[in-house]
Each structure stands twice: as structure tokens, then as C-alpha cells.
Amino acid sequence: MQSQSQPQTQSRKLMLTIAGILLLLWTILTIVPLYWMLVGSLQDSAASASFRPAMIPEALSLAPYERFFAKTAAWRWLFNSLLVSSVLTVTNVFFASLAGYAFAKLKFPGSNAIFWILLSTMMIPAQVTLIPLYILMVNTLQLQDTYTAIILPTAVSVGNIFLMKQYMSSLPTSLIHAARIDACGEFRIFWRVILPLAKPGLAVLAIFTFVASWNEFFWPFLITSSTDMRTIQVGLASFVFAESTDFGAMMAGATIGALPMMILFFSLQRYFLQGITIGAVKG
Amino acid sequence: MARVEFRNVRKEFQDHSKESFTAVAGSDFVINDKEFVVFVGPSGCGKTTSLRMIAGLEHQTSGDILIGDRVVNNLHPKDRDIAMVFQDYALYPHMTIRDNLSFGLKNLKKPKAYIDQKVKEAAAILDMEPMLGRKPRELSGGQRQRVALGRAIVRDPQVFLFDEPLSNLDAKLRVQMRVELSELHKRLGATIVYVTHDQVEAMTLGERIVVMNRGIIQQIANPTELYAKPRNMFVAGFIGSPPMNFIDASIEGGRVVVEGGSFELPAAKLDALSPYAGRKLILGIRPEDIHGEDYAPGLETSPHRMNTHIQVVEHLGSENLLYFHIGGRLVTAKVHPETKAYPGLEKPFIFDMRKAHFFDPDSEQRIEI
């Protein structure tokens, strides 16, 4: 018995060691750019203009942050990002949960067909729809350089509808029947019975949407032209001066842009993990 | 309170391959005002579908459903004046018990004082005042069941609908709740439609029982009649535990002949069976109507005896179940525990032929004798 189990334990130890080393390397790879960004943002311009900041800085300085806020419309960009991400979070949570509920629990003709058509649109790469979308927004609707133009195309996403459908499917149908017998109208059933029960799913959806909207670069970049309408991500990209680039200030901007996401992630970690497993067990 | 009527109600479902499946095949019956009626049958017999059609959660393919004097075919559940208790209780998990009870009345926009009064009354009836502030997850299964009942009671509906409400409770609690339900029915004087697959529940609770199988109503009768005069082999086999024994038999020379023996029948019964002379028929006899020769009070002189080999003995304490074969069919006898029995013993049994039934082997209908 002992001779059999010993090699097994040893090979298990070896596997764990290899896994540990790989994970450590992965962690370093993930953390180094973030660390570099932070360190770069805390050193003065002379040291960081070369874009080779010392990994262990000798003197810390908040000068890059001061320059970042002084030379750019950073507050406006942050406000824009916050506004766009918040509105998108609300619209996605509201519409995706409505649609998800309908697909999961209501019987209506063609529900399956509509759902599959919606799902199939996820197969179309975003780049394919970009030009028609741009033409629609700019030429037809004349909405260029407005919040509406940034928000409208992703006001509700199919991926979120799918996520909500999976979540809603796991809620007991008898509750809906009970509410119907309890003289509850259809919208009130959704509002008073389903939404409160779907809170964990809604939280996951809200966080994912907020993060994705905050980090969104290409569409806001394409549809906005004035400095005042830029989001923080677009603003950072345009942070190039005519003669030289102030990398210190750029790193400061990047840090400020990433900070809300980091705070969000660390404070709501369990919802992120839940988001990964939704639909994995039930649905 | 009100009566409920089904007029040729039919319900068909379509499965994914668009093939239709008949869940209820043209039901006709009347549930009287203040009556406690139980729908019973095996899984897929159409009992729950029938209940859900009364509730308005399913719509019939054809036919009319009446509650009181109103045809309710196209009415929303909320307009039917019914309340339903679900198998899984269906309590709103995010609401307190008080909110669960008052939710329906709030939706109906009843005055607050009225709602408070109703909740208080229901809580008193079901002895659940101390739990009004709690959430459903803090309650035991039995307590949740009470809340589900309470939610129906506060509505003061014309008809109460129960969908297998006791099936999630343990055996002991189930018996207790059964008694409480009976008392509640007397107290409320309500029309109750109750669905179960458990024939014991049906027999103990129902004033009348609707036995269903494969979407077709097999018999509607009170428990005594259902037991004593089952209309067909399905009802005879479904009602009673252990189920009725069915033995292949024939009528020859004025006697009922089974494999390994024969029984003489009174002339009156033979007359009714005369059309079956020389043909096969099915003898139905309940396990409690077969006695060991050594313990058959009142039947000691009965001529209806037969020797068989006991195969299995089950000791239940208050009675013993003995199993043996007649004509290739397994037969059960429910005998007094003092009856001498062990596997392999050849023993004479007395068949109480006064209580025997006969069935047509083709139509499976009981032959009236």
C-alpha cells in the first residue's frame, strides 16, 4: 500500500509545484504592467519621459497627477465615463432582465425563434457592424458627438439577455403562478417578485456592464470628436503632445482611469466569481 | 363559496415535435358548493392540469369551466376568485410571512385595516402569530405549509385549490396536516379541490373522489362507494393498499374456477355472471378479504377454501402480508398477525367471496352482480 501511494503523492506534489510556478509567473505578468503604471505615475517628468521609470523609485512625486489634471479636461472625461457607464448599467440591467424574464418564463409565439436569432447575432464580429452603425448614428440620426450616440448601440446587449435568461430560468415558476393568483399584474410580478429574487444575478450584470462600459474605447473614440465629449479612455489615447509625450502624466491618467475598476473588483469580488458560474449548474 | 363545473373540458399539449398529447380528454363533472373533492391518479393522469385549468394557469383546448354561475374560460386567475396552495409552497422568499399573507390583498387594493384584520385571523386559525415577522427560509417545512394555507385563507376565495400540498412533508407531519386540513374545511365551509397521487390522502380527505387515468375520469364517487364498488380494474387496483388482487378465472358448472381450485357462488350472483359461462373473466379480491384458515372470524365454516404455498411473509406488526401465486399472478393476503405463516408453508386460505368482484377481461369494467 505504502509503495503505491508514495509515488502518487510525489507526482501530486510535482503537479502542484508546476501549477504554483505557472500561476506565479501569470500573476507577475499581470501585475508588472500595473506596477509599472503606478510607479511611472509617481515619478517626476524627467525620469519618466524616457518611459523607463525605475522599478524602485528613488523619490515619489505627485507632480504628474497635477500636470494631468492641469493640462487636460480630465474631470470632464471622468464625468463622461461615469455618466455613460452608469446609464449603460441601468439600461442593460433593466432591459436585459425584462427580456431574460420573458424568454425564461413567459410563453409567447416564436419565443424560441426570436431567442436564437438574437443569440446568433453574437456570432457577428463587432467590427462588421461598426461601419453601418457609424453611418446610422452619424448620417441618418445625426447624433455624432453626443451621449446618446455613445450609449444607444450598447443600451442592451444580447450577451446580457442570455445571462439573465439563464439566471431567471433557475427561479421557480410556481412563484409566478402564485403571484398571478395573488392578483398581481404581469409587470408587477416582474417588479415585486422576480427582480428582488434576481438581485444576485442583477448585481453581477451591473458590475460586468459597468466595467465593460468604463473600459470601452473604440466606439466612443469613433463617435466623439470634441474634447469635451471624450471618455477617460479616449482622452488618455489623445494625450499626446505635439513635441513630446509626458509619460508621467499619461501614467497618472491611466492610473486614475483604472482605479475605479480596481476598487470595484476588490470590493465586489464574490459577485465577479458568481458571474463566472451563472448558468453553469442550472439553466 | 361556489360550485365548480367542467363541461366537456379537453386539454391538449403540443410537445417539441409538434405532436399533440391529450392531458384531459373531455371531462364532465360538478363539484358542489362547500364540497371537498379530491382528484387522484398516477403521474400524467391529468389531475394537476385539471386543477390548473380551474385556476386559470392553463387554458382548456375546448369546453367550458364554470365557477359559481360564471363561465370563467377567458378570465385571468385574479378574476376567478380562487386561491391555490402549491406543492412547493411558492412562498415569496424575500418577503416576511406577514407580507406573504397580505400580498394578494394589497394587489386587490383592499384597505389596510381590512388586510391587517384578515392576516390576524389567518394567523390565529393556523397558530402562526409568532412567525409573522420571519422570512420563509427561517421556517420548517410544516410551518411553510401553514403559511401557504394562510395565504389562501386570507383571500376568502370562492374555491380553494390544493396541488399536492402535503407531498413534501414527512410521513408523521403529513398525517397531522391531513387532520388539520379536514378541520379547516369544516371551519371554513369552503369548496375545496385537492390534487394528490396518494390514495390514502384521497380516501381520508375527500367527500368525493375523482379517479383519473390518462386524461380520462375513471370514476367519481365517495370513498366508501369507490372502495366497495369500483367501476373498473383501474379504480379497483388504485384504491386500497395493498391493491386488489386480480386472478384469472372462468365460470364452469356454476362455479368460479381458478387455477388450483374453485368456489361455489350463490345463485343470484351466478345469474349475473351467466353470460360469461365458458369464458374467461377476472376475479378481483382485496388482500383483507383473504384469511388464513386458522384466523378467519365469522368465516370458519366458509366453503371457499384453497390451499397454496406461501412464498413471502411481511410482518407489519398490526397485520401480516402473505404473498403466493395463483394462475401465474402474485396474490397478497392481509392477515391477522396471529395467523401461522412462514415461507414454504402450504396453507388453506379462506376467500370471502361475498366481497369478491368480477371484471370483464376485455373492457376491464366491473360486472355488476
mmCIF file of C-alpha atoms in Angstrom, chain A residues 12-30:
data_model
loop_
_atom_site.group_PDB
_atom_site.id
_atom_site.type_symbol
_atom_site.label_atom_id
_atom_site.label_comp_id
_atom_site.label_asym_id
_atom_site.label_seq_id
_atom_site.Cartn_x
_atom_site.Cartn_y
_atom_site.Cartn_z
ATOM 1 C CA ARG A 12 0.841 15.163 -7.000
ATOM 2 C CA LYS A 13 3.387 17.362 -5.256
ATOM 3 C CA LEU A 14 5.211 17.866 -8.543
ATOM 4 C CA MET A 15 1.980 18.844 -10.297
ATOM 5 C CA LEU A 16 1.141 21.296 -7.543
ATOM 6 C CA THR A 17 4.619 22.817 -7.734
ATOM 7 C CA ILE A 18 4.407 23.256 -11.511
ATOM 8 C CA ALA A 19 0.927 24.740 -11.174
ATOM 9 C CA GLY A 20 2.182 27.069 -8.460
ATOM 10 C CA ILE A 21 5.109 28.267 -10.598
ATOM 11 C CA LEU A 22 2.855 28.839 -13.624
ATOM 12 C CA LEU A 23 0.348 30.774 -11.548
ATOM 13 C CA LEU A 24 3.135 32.831 -10.004
ATOM 14 C CA LEU A 25 4.501 33.700 -13.469
ATOM 15 C CA TRP A 26 0.998 34.610 -14.627
ATOM 16 C CA THR A 27 0.499 36.816 -11.576
ATOM 17 C CA ILE A 28 3.819 38.578 -12.201
ATOM 18 C CA LEU A 29 2.909 39.089 -15.862
ATOM 19 C CA THR A 30 -0.417 40.603 -14.824
#
